[in-house]
Short mmCIF file of C-alpha atoms in Angstrom, two decimals:
data_model
loop_
_atom_site.label_atom_id
_atom_site.label_comp_id
_atom_site.label_asym_id
_atom_site.label_seq_id
_atom_site.Cartn_x
_atom_site.Cartn_y
_atom_site.Cartn_z
CA MET A 4 107.21 74.56 123.83
CA ASP A 5 108.12 75.01 127.45
CA ILE A 6 110.26 78.05 128.78
CA THR A 7 110.35 79.09 132.21
CA ALA A 8 112.22 81.71 133.75
CA THR A 9 112.36 83.11 137.53
CA PHE A 10 113.54 86.94 137.83
CA GLN A 11 113.11 89.48 140.33
CA MET A 12 111.95 92.43 139.70
CA THR A 13 113.36 96.12 140.14
CA ALA A 14 111.42 98.92 141.09
CA ARG A 15 112.59 101.04 138.41
CA GLU A 16 111.79 98.53 136.05
CA TYR A 17 108.70 97.84 136.66
CA ARG A 18 107.70 101.79 136.66
CA SER A 19 109.40 101.71 133.43
CA ALA A 20 107.55 98.79 132.33
CA ILE A 21 104.26 100.56 133.58
CA ARG A 22 105.34 103.68 132.01
CA ASN A 23 105.70 101.82 128.72
CA SER A 24 102.43 100.11 128.82
CA PRO A 25 99.83 101.18 125.82
CA ALA A 26 97.22 102.88 128.29
CA VAL A 27 99.73 104.76 129.38
CA ARG A 28 101.78 106.08 126.62
CA GLY A 29 98.11 106.60 124.93
CA ALA A 30 96.92 109.15 127.76
CA MET A 31 100.83 110.80 127.47
CA ILE A 32 99.77 111.17 124.03
CA ILE A 33 97.13 112.92 124.11
CA GLY A 34 97.91 115.25 126.91
CA LEU A 35 101.04 116.34 124.98
CA LEU A 36 98.34 117.06 121.94
CA LEU A 37 96.62 119.00 124.28
CA ALA A 38 99.37 120.92 125.66
CA GLY A 39 100.57 122.00 122.17
CA SER A 40 97.18 123.01 120.83
CA GLY A 41 96.82 124.96 123.60
CA LEU A 42 100.64 126.45 122.95
CA LEU A 43 99.27 126.91 119.53
CA SER A 44 96.13 128.72 120.30
CA LEU A 45 98.12 131.44 122.08
CA LEU A 46 100.00 132.24 119.28
CA SER A 47 96.88 132.42 117.30
CA GLY A 48 95.41 135.31 119.52
CA ASP A 49 92.47 133.29 120.65
CA PRO A 50 93.93 131.82 123.88
CA LYS A 51 93.04 128.97 125.29
CA THR A 52 95.17 128.17 128.75
CA TRP A 53 92.87 125.54 129.58
CA LEU A 54 94.29 122.99 126.96
CA VAL A 55 97.93 124.11 128.19
CA TYR A 56 96.88 123.36 131.92
CA TYR A 57 95.31 119.87 130.93
CA GLY A 58 97.52 119.36 128.73
CA ILE A 59 100.80 119.03 131.67
CA GLY A 60 98.12 118.19 134.23
CA VAL A 61 97.49 114.69 132.21
CA PRO A 62 101.06 113.28 131.87
CA VAL A 63 101.60 114.74 135.41
CA PHE A 64 98.98 112.92 136.99
CA MET A 65 100.09 109.40 135.05
CA GLU A 66 103.13 109.88 136.19
CA VAL A 67 102.16 110.32 139.90
CA ALA A 68 99.28 108.28 140.02
CA ALA A 69 99.55 105.59 137.49
CA VAL A 70 102.99 104.71 138.04
CA ARG A 71 104.68 105.88 141.14
CA LEU A 72 101.44 105.05 143.34
CA ALA A 73 101.37 101.69 141.53
CA SER A 74 104.84 100.90 141.87
CA ARG A 75 104.77 101.79 146.21
CA LYS A 76 101.26 99.75 145.82
CA SER A 77 103.35 96.83 144.57
CA ALA A 78 106.46 96.94 146.58
CA ALA A 79 105.70 93.73 147.98
CA LEU A 80 105.13 91.93 145.07
CA LEU A 81 108.87 93.07 143.79
CA ALA A 82 110.43 91.87 147.06
CA GLU A 83 109.99 88.69 145.99
CA PRO A 84 110.89 87.10 142.66
CA TRP A 85 108.08 86.03 139.56
CA THR A 86 108.08 83.08 138.26
CA VAL A 87 106.75 82.70 134.16
CA ARG A 88 106.44 79.34 132.29
CA VAL A 89 105.02 79.65 128.63
CA THR A 90 104.26 76.92 126.51
CA GLU A 91 101.95 76.64 123.80
CA GLU A 92 98.70 76.45 125.60
CA THR A 93 99.16 78.46 128.46
CA TYR A 94 100.93 81.53 130.27
CA THR A 95 101.67 80.93 133.96
CA LEU A 96 102.62 83.66 136.14
CA ARG A 97 103.95 83.15 139.88
CA THR A 98 104.16 85.76 142.31
CA ALA A 99 104.73 85.80 146.22
CA ALA A 100 100.96 86.74 146.41
CA SER A 101 99.15 84.95 143.60
CA GLN A 102 99.26 82.64 140.46
CA ALA A 103 97.16 82.71 137.41
CA GLU A 104 97.21 80.93 135.21
CA VAL A 105 95.88 81.92 131.75
CA GLY A 106 95.57 80.46 127.59
CA TRP A 107 96.42 82.17 125.15
CA SER A 108 92.74 82.42 122.96
CA VAL A 109 92.04 85.37 125.52
CA TYR A 110 95.09 87.02 124.44
CA ARG A 111 94.86 89.40 121.30
CA GLU A 112 98.06 91.23 120.71
CA VAL A 113 101.40 90.89 122.02
CA ASN A 114 103.50 94.48 121.46
CA ASP A 115 107.33 94.34 122.30
CA ARG A 116 108.65 97.73 123.40
CA SER A 117 111.54 98.87 125.14
CA GLY A 118 112.65 95.34 126.91
CA PHE A 119 109.33 94.15 127.37
CA TRP A 120 106.84 91.98 125.54
CA TYR A 121 103.26 93.59 126.46
CA LEU A 122 100.33 91.09 126.20
CA ARG A 123 97.35 92.24 125.76
CA GLN A 124 94.09 90.26 126.09
CA LEU A 125 90.57 90.97 124.48
CA ASN A 126 89.19 92.74 127.15
CA GLY A 127 91.60 95.50 126.73
CA ALA A 128 93.79 94.09 129.71
CA SER A 129 97.98 94.00 129.36
CA GLY A 130 100.07 92.72 131.69
CA PHE A 131 104.11 92.70 130.51
CA LEU A 132 106.86 90.11 130.72
CA PRO A 133 110.67 91.70 130.88
CA LYS A 134 112.90 90.34 128.19
CA ARG A 135 116.02 90.06 130.38
CA ALA A 136 114.41 87.05 132.44
CA PHE A 137 115.22 85.02 129.69
CA GLY A 138 118.56 84.29 127.51
CA ASP A 139 118.89 84.67 124.23
CA PRO A 140 117.95 81.40 123.05
CA GLU A 141 114.87 81.42 124.83
CA GLN A 142 113.42 85.64 123.62
CA ALA A 143 114.42 84.12 120.00
CA GLU A 144 112.18 81.24 120.55
CA LEU A 145 109.27 83.32 122.40
CA ALA A 146 109.36 85.80 119.55
CA ASP A 147 108.71 83.44 116.92
CA PHE A 148 106.27 82.00 119.30
CA PHE A 149 104.29 85.63 119.60
CA ALA A 150 104.77 86.36 116.12
CA ARG A 151 103.08 82.79 115.42
CA ARG A 152 100.38 82.76 117.77
CA LEU A 153 99.60 86.22 118.26
CA PRO A 154 100.47 87.80 114.89
CA PRO A 155 100.46 91.81 115.50
CA ARG A 156 97.50 93.52 114.44
CA LYS A 157 97.21 95.90 111.80
CA LYS A 158 95.87 99.40 113.07
CA ARG A 159 93.55 101.18 110.84
CA TRP A 160 94.93 105.06 110.16
CA TYR A 161 91.53 106.18 112.10
CA ARG A 162 91.86 104.27 115.40
CA PRO A 163 95.74 104.77 115.91
CA PHE A 164 95.34 103.85 119.55
CA ALA A 165 92.85 100.46 119.10
#
């Protein structure tokens, strides 16, 4: 297998990819849980308003700091097309600013969410690959390759974000 695609990311698409990344989604869920528990504490008669403030503050902070600022910092990357090459041995990404070629042994899983494939490395870092960059036959071939090469890990019920 040797699939190459060149595509241009839009700022909206880039923000969507960051917003749906595993780390940001996890922080948003934690923030919503804090806000929910704070609201429940208001009803119980022992108000813990700090939970509400933190619960609302975490998603707002993640949206502003992680999503919007990352999008602004990456504006130069979005101005030029990206080239992705996927082979049996490596994943290569070329942008106007950099080029990286990484073997699949560095990756532990691939998640399919919101029009992107999120490639998670062994150290926890993740990158994304937009599905729209590939035609239908290539998407099917890549999905089959990812399922074969990086099958999804079974998540333990007591560690949902691991």
